[in-house]
Coordinates of C-alpha atoms and ligand atoms in Angstrom, one line a residue:
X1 CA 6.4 -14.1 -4.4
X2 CA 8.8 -14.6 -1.7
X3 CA 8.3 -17.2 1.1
X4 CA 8.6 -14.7 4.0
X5 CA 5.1 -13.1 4.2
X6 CA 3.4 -16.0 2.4
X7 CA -0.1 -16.7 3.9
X8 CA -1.4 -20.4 4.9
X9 CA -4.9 -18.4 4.7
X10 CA -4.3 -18.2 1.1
X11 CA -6.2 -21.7 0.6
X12 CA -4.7 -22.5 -2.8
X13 CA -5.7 -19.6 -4.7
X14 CA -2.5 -19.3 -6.1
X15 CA -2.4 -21.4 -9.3
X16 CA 1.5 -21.5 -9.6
X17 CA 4.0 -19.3 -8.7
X18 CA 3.4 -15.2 -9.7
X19 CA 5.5 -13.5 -12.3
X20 CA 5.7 -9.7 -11.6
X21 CA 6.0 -9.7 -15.3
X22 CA 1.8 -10.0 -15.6
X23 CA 2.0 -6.6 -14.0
X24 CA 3.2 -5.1 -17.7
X25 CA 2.1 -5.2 -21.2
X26 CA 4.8 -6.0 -24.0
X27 CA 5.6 -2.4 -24.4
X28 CA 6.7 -2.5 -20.2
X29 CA 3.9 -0.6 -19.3
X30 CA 1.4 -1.0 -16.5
X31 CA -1.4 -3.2 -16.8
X32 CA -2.0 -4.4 -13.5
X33 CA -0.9 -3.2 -10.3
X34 CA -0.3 -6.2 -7.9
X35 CA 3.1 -5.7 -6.4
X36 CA 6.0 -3.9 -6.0
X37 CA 8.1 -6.5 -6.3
X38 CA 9.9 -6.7 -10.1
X39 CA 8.8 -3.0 -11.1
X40 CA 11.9 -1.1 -12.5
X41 CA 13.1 1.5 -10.4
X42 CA 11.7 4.3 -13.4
X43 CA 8.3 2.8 -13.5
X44 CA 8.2 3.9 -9.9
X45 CA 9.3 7.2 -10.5
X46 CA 6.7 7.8 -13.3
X47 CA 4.0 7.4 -10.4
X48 CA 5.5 9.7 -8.4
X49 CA 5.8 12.2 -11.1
X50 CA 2.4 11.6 -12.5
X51 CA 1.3 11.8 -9.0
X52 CA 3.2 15.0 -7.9
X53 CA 2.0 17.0 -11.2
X54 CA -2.0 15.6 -10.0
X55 CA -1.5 17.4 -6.6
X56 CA 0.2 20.3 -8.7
X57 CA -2.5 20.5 -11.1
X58 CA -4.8 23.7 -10.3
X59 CA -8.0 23.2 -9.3
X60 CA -7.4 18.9 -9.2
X61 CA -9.0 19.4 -5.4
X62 CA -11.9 20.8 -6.5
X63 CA -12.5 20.0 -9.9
X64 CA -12.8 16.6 -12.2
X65 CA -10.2 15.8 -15.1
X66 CA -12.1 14.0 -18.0
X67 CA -8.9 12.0 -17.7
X68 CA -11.0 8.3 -17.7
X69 CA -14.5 9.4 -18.5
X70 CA -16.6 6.3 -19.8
X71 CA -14.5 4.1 -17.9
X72 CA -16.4 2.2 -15.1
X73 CA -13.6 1.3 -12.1
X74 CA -15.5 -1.6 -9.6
X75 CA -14.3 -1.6 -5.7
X76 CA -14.4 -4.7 -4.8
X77 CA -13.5 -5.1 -1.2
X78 CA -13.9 -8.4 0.6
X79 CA -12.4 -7.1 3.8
X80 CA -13.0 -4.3 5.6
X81 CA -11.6 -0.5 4.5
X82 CA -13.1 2.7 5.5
X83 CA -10.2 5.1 4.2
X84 CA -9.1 3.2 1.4
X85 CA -11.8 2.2 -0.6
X86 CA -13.0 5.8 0.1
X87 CA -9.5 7.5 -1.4
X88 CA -9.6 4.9 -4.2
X89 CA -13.4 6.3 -4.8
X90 CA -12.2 10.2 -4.8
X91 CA -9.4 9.7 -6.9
X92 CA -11.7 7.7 -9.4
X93 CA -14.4 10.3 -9.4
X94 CA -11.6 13.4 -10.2
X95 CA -11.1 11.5 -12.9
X96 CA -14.6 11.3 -14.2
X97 CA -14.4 7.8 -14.3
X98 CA -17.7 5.5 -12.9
X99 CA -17.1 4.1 -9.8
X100 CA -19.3 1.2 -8.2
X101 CA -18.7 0.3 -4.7
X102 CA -19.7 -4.1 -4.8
X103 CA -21.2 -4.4 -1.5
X104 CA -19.5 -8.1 -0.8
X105 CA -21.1 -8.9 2.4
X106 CA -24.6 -9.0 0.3
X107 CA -22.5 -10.1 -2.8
X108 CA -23.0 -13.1 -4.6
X109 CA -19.7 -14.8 -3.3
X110 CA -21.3 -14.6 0.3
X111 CA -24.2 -16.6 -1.1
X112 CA -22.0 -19.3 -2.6
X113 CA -21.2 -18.6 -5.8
X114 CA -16.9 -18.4 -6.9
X115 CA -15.1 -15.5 -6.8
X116 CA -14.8 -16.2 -10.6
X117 CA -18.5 -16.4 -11.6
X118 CA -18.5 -13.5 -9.8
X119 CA -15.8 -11.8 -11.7
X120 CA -17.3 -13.3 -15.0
X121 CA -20.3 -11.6 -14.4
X122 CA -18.8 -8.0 -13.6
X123 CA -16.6 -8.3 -16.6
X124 CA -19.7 -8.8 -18.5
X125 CA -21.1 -5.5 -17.4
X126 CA -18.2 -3.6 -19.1
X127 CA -16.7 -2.5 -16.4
X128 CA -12.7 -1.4 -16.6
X129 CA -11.0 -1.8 -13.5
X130 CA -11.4 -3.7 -10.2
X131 CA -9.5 -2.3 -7.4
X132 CA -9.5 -5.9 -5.3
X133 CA -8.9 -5.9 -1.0
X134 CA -8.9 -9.6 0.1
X135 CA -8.0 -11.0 3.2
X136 CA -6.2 -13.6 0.8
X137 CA -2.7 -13.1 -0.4
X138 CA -2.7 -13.5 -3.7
X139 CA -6.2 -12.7 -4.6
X140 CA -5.9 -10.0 -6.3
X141 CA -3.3 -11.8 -8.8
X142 CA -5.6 -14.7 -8.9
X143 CA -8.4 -12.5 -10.3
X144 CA -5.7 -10.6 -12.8
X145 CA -4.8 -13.8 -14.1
X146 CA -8.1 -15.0 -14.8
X147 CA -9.9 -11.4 -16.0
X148 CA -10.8 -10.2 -19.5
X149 CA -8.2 -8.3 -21.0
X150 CA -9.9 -5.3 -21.3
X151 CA -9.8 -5.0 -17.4
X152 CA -7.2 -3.8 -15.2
X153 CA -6.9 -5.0 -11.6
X154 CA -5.2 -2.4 -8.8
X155 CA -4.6 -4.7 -5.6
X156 CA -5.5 -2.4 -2.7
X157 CA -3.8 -4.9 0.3
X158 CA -3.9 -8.8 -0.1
X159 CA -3.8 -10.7 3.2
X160 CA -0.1 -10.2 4.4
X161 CA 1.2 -10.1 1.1
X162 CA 1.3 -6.5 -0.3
X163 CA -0.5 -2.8 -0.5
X164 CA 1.7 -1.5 -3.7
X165 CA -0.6 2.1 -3.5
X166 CA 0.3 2.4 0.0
X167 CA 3.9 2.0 -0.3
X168 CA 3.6 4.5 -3.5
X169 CA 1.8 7.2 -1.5
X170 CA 4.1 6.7 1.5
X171 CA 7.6 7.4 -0.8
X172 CA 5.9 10.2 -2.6
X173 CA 5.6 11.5 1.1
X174 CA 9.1 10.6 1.6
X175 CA 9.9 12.3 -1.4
X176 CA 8.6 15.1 -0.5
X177 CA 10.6 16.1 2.6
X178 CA 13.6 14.5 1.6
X179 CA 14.2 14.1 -1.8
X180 CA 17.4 11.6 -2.5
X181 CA 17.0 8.3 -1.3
X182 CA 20.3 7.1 -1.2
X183 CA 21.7 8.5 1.8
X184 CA 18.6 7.9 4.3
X185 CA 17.9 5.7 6.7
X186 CA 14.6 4.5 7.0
X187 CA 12.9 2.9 10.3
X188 CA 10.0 0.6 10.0
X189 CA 8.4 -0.1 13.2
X190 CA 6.3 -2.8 14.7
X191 CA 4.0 -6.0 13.2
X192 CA 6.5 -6.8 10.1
X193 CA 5.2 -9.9 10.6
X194 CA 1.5 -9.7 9.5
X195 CA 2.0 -6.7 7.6
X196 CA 1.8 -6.1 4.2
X197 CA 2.5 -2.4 4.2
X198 CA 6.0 -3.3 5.2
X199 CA 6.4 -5.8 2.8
X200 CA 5.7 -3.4 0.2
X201 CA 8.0 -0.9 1.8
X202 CA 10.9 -2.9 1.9
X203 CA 10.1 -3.6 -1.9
X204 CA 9.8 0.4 -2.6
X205 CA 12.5 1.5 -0.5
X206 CA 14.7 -0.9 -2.0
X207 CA 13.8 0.1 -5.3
X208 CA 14.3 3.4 -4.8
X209 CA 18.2 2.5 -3.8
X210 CA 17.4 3.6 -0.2
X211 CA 20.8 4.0 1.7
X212 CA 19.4 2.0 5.1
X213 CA 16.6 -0.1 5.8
X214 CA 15.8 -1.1 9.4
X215 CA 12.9 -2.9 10.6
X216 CA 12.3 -2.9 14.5
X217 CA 10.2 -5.1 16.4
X218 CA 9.9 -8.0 19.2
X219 CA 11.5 -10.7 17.8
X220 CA 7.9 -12.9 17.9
X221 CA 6.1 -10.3 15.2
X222 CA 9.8 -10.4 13.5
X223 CA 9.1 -13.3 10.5
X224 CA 11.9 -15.3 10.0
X225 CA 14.5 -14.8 7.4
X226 CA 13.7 -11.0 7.0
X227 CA 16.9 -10.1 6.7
X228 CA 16.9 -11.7 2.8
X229 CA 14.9 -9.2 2.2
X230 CA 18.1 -6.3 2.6
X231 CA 16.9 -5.1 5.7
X232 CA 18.9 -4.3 9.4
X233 CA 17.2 -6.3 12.1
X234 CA 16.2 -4.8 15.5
X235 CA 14.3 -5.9 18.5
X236 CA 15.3 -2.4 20.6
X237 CA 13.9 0.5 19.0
X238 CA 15.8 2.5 20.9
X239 CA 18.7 1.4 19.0
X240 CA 17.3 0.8 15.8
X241 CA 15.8 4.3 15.9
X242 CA 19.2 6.4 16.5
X243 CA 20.1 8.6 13.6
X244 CA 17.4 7.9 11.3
X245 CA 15.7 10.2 8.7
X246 CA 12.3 8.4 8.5
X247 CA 10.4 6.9 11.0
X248 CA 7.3 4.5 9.7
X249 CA 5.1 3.5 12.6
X250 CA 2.5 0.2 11.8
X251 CA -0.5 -0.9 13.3
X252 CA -0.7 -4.4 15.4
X253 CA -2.4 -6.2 13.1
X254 CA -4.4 -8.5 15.5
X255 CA -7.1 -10.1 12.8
X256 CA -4.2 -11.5 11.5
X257 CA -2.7 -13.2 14.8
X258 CA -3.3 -16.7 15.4
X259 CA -2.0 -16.8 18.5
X260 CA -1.0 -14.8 21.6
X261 CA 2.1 -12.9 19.9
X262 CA 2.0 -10.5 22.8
X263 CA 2.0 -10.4 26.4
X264 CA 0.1 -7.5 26.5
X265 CA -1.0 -4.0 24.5
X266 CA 0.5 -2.2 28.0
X267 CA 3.7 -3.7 27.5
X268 CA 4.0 -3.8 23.7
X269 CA 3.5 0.7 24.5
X270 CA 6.3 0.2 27.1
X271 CA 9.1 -1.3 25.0
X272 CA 7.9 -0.6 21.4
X273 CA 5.7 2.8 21.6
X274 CA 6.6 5.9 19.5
X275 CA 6.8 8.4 22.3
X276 CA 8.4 12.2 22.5
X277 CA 11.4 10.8 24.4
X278 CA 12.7 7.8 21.9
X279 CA 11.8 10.2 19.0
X280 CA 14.8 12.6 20.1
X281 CA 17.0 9.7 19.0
X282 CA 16.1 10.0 15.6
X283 CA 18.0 12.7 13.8
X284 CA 16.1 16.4 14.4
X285 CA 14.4 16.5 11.0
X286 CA 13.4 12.9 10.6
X287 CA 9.4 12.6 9.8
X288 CA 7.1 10.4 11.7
X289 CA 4.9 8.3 9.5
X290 CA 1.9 5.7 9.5
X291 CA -0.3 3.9 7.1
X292 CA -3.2 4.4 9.4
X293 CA -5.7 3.8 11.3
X294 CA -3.4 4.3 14.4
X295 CA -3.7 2.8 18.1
X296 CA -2.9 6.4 19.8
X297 CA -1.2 4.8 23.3
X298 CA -0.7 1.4 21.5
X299 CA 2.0 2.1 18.7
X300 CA 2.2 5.8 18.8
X301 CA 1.5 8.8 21.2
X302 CA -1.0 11.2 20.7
X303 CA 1.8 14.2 21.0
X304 CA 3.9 12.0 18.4
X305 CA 1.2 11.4 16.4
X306 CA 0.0 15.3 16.4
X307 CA 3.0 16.6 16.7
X308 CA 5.8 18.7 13.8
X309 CA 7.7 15.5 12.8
X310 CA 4.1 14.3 11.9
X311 CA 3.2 13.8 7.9
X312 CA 0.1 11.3 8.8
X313 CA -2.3 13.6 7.1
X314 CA -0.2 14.2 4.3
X315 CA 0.2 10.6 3.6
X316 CA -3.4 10.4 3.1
X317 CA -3.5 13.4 0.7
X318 CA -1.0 11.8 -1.3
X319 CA -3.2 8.6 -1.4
X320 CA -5.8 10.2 -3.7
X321 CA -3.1 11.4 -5.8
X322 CA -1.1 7.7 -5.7
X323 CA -4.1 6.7 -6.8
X324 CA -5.3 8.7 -9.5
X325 CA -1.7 8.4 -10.8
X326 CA -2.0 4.0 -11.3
X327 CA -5.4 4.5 -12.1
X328 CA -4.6 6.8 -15.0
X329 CA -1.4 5.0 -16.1
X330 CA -3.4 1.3 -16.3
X331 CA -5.7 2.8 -18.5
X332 CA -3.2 4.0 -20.9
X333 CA -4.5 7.7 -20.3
X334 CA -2.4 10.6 -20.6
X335 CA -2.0 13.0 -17.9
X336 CA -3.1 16.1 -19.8
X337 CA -6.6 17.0 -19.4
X338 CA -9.0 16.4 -22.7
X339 CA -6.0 13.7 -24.2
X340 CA -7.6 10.8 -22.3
X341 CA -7.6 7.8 -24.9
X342 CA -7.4 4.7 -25.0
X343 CA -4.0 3.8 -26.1
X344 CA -3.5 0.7 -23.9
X345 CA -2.3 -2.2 -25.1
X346 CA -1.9 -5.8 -25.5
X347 CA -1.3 -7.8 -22.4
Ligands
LIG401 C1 -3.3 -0.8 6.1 C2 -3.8 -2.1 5.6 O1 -5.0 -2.2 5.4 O2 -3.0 -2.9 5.3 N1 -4.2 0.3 6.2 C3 -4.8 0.9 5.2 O3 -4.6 0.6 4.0 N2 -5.4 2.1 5.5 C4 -2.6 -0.9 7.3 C5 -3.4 -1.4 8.5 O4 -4.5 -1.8 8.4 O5 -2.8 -1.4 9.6

């Protein structure tokens, strides 16, 4: 784990440094999914594959795959989600698996007890998967580290650190409308600082042998020594916008601001906003994205947001599939319907 997005909120958790290698088992396949960080470039591919030939697959909308039936998958959120503990849900139910949702705010942990007594006693319900959001960074490898090793952990957004499934579902959306990554240039635009989407991005793009990454924003939600990361610095969007191919909008992420980072919401519109007008300096066909939920008049504009370059709602189709795709692969299951099995191993 890099220094750059690294949380004092973590509150040792971390026992030691995190190899990306604990994502794999000895045959380099998935296990976990923590990070993007370390994966090969064709271990990402396979998800977008396995995820493109879901969404292909007739009747996946409306119909379940026995693809992981018997397998329980536990949500375990310890912050607050709406949409993606609820895509994680569909995309276990199409594939027949169980899915509990732990309510945490009545959850042993609230009442004292470790996150790893509680973790003991999930394990010891047989349950396959936890699907971990923790306002910690690192909590989602803490509990891989420590869990059975019949369970699989999927982290789904530690503190600042990372949100691999959203950066998965946002290059399949890439993909999509612009399939080579080499020759675009990509725009991320606004918290970098206290967000973990773009951290996972940056990993992602990167991965994917993106031709330009850019990452616009004031320089006080800019953290320092971003540009180790391979990334072009910008505090004007209007420059950093001009000529690109895909622009990724992010939410202010105030929960996570300590301090007044901003003078105000007003001005942060003025000089940062996504409107009609600084959109016309990207190139004609470039696609507007974001993770979601958007400010509408804070980050973005409503006609921006609604508008033809938009692939918001897309993204969050692809989520399910993103989803289903890790979900399956973890498990060892393969992707056509009535093969599930168990073939996972080691680790
Ligand atoms: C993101 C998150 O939680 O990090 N949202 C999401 O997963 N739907 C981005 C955000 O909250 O801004």
């Amino acid at each position: 784990m890099d220094k750059l997005f690294s949380d004092s909120s973590s509150t040792g958790l971390v026992p030691g440094p995190l190899p990306s290698s604990m994502q794999l088992n000895a045959d380099g396949k998935l296990r976990h999914f923590l990070t993007i960080e370390g994966l090969p470039p064709l271990l990402l591919e396979e998800i977008l594959d396995r995820a493109e030939q879901f969404l292909n697959l007739p009747g996946t909308v409306q119909n379940k795959l026995p693809i992981l039936r018997g397998k329980t998958v536990m949500n375990l959120f310890f912050e607050n989600s709406t949409r993606t503990r609820t895509t994680f849900e569909i995309a276990a139910k199409r594939l027949s698996a169980d899915i509990i949702n732990l309510d945490i705010r009545n959850s042993a942990t609230a009442k004292g007890e470790s996150l790893l007594d509680t973790i003991r006693n999930l394990e010891a319900m047989n349950c396959n998967m936890f699907v971990v959001r923790h306002s910690s960074s690192a909590a989602a490898h803490f509990i891989a580290r420590y869990c059975a090793p019949h369970i699989s952990v999927l982290n789904a957004g530690d503190g600042r650190h990372a949100h691999p499934t959203q950066a998965m579902l946002d290059m399949l959306t890439i993909r999509q409308h612009k399939p080579d990554f080499t020759p675009l240039k990509v725009a991320i635009v606004g918290d970098i600082k206290h967000s973990r989407v773009a951290r996972s991005q940056i990993h992602a793009l990167t991965t994917l042998c993106t031709g330009e990454i850019r990452v616009i924003a004031p320089q006080t939600l800019m953290p320092q020594g971003i540009e180790e990361m391979g990334v072009n610095v910008y505090n004007h969007i209007e420059k950093g916008l001009a000529d690109v191919d895909v622009v990724i909008m992010l939410r202010l992420q105030h929960e996570r601001m300590n301090t007044a980072l901003l003078p105000s919401v007003r001005e942060y519109y003025a000089r940062y906003g996504l409107t009609e007008e600084r959109l016309r300096l990207a190139r004609p066909d470039a696609i507007v994205m974001h993770p979601g939920p958007a400010n509408r008049g804070v980050e973005i504009d409503s006609r921006v947001a609604d508008g033809p370059q938009s692939v918001i709602l897309q993204q969050v189709t692809n989520g399910i599939a993103v989803r289903m795709a890790v979900m399956s692969m973890v498990m060892g299951a393969a992707l056509a319907p009535g093969k599930a099995n168990s073939q996972r191993e080691g680790g």
